[in-house]
Amino acid sequence: MEYVEVLLPSICVAALFYFVMKAVLNADRSERKALAEAEREAERAKLAAEPKNDAAGGADKQ
């Protein structure tokens, strides 16, 4: 029984550390996913806002 008393605090701290690190990594993964999606949307908006060139070869070019 004395082994349990000695090892139990270490096991509890290890379990707590595991769950905290798991939560941090999941939050980081979610943040990276949201950032990538925001960058894709910004790129799409930028491309949609740019004037389109005509197929005739640039009638407005000098």
C-alpha positions as a LaTeX table, in Angstrom:
\begin{tabular}{lrrr}
\hline
Residue & $x$ (\AA) & $y$ (\AA) & $z$ (\AA) \\
\hline
Met1 & 0.00 & 0.00 & 0.00 \\
Glu2 & 2.91 & 2.34 & 0.62 \\
Tyr3 & 3.87 & 2.10 & $-3.06$ \\
Val4 & 0.48 & 3.48 & $-4.04$ \\
Glu5 & 0.89 & 6.38 & $-1.60$ \\
Val6 & 4.26 & 7.20 & $-3.13$ \\
Leu7 & 3.32 & 6.80 & $-6.78$ \\
Leu8 & $-0.20$ & 8.26 & $-6.74$ \\
Pro9 & 0.84 & 11.96 & $-6.72$ \\
Ser10 & 3.20 & 11.41 & $-9.64$ \\
Ile11 & 0.54 & 9.53 & $-11.59$ \\
Cys12 & $-1.99$ & 12.32 & $-10.95$ \\
Val13 & 0.44 & 15.02 & $-12.06$ \\
Ala14 & 1.30 & 13.01 & $-15.18$ \\
Ala15 & $-2.39$ & 12.59 & $-16.03$ \\
Leu16 & $-3.03$ & 16.30 & $-15.48$ \\
Phe17 & $-0.05$ & 17.18 & $-17.68$ \\
Tyr18 & $-1.34$ & 14.86 & $-20.41$ \\
Phe19 & $-4.80$ & 16.43 & $-20.47$ \\
Val20 & $-3.44$ & 19.98 & $-20.38$ \\
Met21 & $-1.04$ & 19.31 & $-23.25$ \\
Lys22 & $-3.79$ & 17.60 & $-25.23$ \\
Ala23 & $-6.00$ & 20.67 & $-24.80$ \\
Val24 & $-3.19$ & 23.03 & $-25.81$ \\
Leu25 & $-2.39$ & 21.02 & $-28.93$ \\
Asn26 & $-6.07$ & 20.82 & $-29.92$ \\
Ala27 & $-6.42$ & 24.58 & $-29.47$ \\
Asp28 & $-3.32$ & 25.18 & $-31.59$ \\
Arg29 & $-4.63$ & 22.88 & $-34.31$ \\
Ser30 & $-7.97$ & 24.68 & $-34.33$ \\
Glu31 & $-6.29$ & 28.08 & $-34.46$ \\
Arg32 & $-4.09$ & 27.04 & $-37.39$ \\
Lys33 & $-7.12$ & 25.69 & $-39.23$ \\
Ala34 & $-9.09$ & 28.92 & $-38.66$ \\
Leu35 & $-6.12$ & 31.04 & $-39.74$ \\
Ala36 & $-5.66$ & 29.03 & $-42.93$ \\
Glu37 & $-9.36$ & 29.39 & $-43.74$ \\
Ala38 & $-9.23$ & 33.15 & $-43.13$ \\
Glu39 & $-6.20$ & 33.45 & $-45.41$ \\
Arg40 & $-7.98$ & 31.47 & $-48.15$ \\
Glu41 & $-11.04$ & 33.71 & $-47.88$ \\
Ala42 & $-8.85$ & 36.83 & $-48.02$ \\
Glu43 & $-7.07$ & 35.50 & $-51.10$ \\
Arg44 & $-10.42$ & 34.73 & $-52.78$ \\
Ala45 & $-11.69$ & 38.22 & $-51.97$ \\
Lys46 & $-8.49$ & 39.76 & $-53.32$ \\
Leu47 & $-8.77$ & 37.79 & $-56.56$ \\
Ala48 & $-12.45$ & 38.68 & $-56.90$ \\
Ala49 & $-11.68$ & 42.39 & $-56.43$ \\
Glu50 & $-8.95$ & 42.51 & $-59.09$ \\
Pro51 & $-10.05$ & 43.70 & $-62.53$ \\
Lys52 & $-10.16$ & 40.93 & $-65.07$ \\
Asn53 & $-8.12$ & 41.19 & $-68.25$ \\
Asp54 & $-10.00$ & 40.79 & $-71.51$ \\
Ala55 & $-9.19$ & 37.90 & $-73.83$ \\
Ala56 & $-8.33$ & 40.17 & $-76.81$ \\
Gly57 & $-4.86$ & 40.80 & $-75.51$ \\
Gly58 & $-5.19$ & 43.93 & $-73.44$ \\
Ala59 & $-7.01$ & 46.67 & $-75.31$ \\
Asp60 & $-6.25$ & 49.08 & $-72.47$ \\
Lys61 & $-2.48$ & 48.51 & $-72.62$ \\
Gln62 & $-0.31$ & 51.21 & $-74.16$ \\
\hline
\end{tabular}
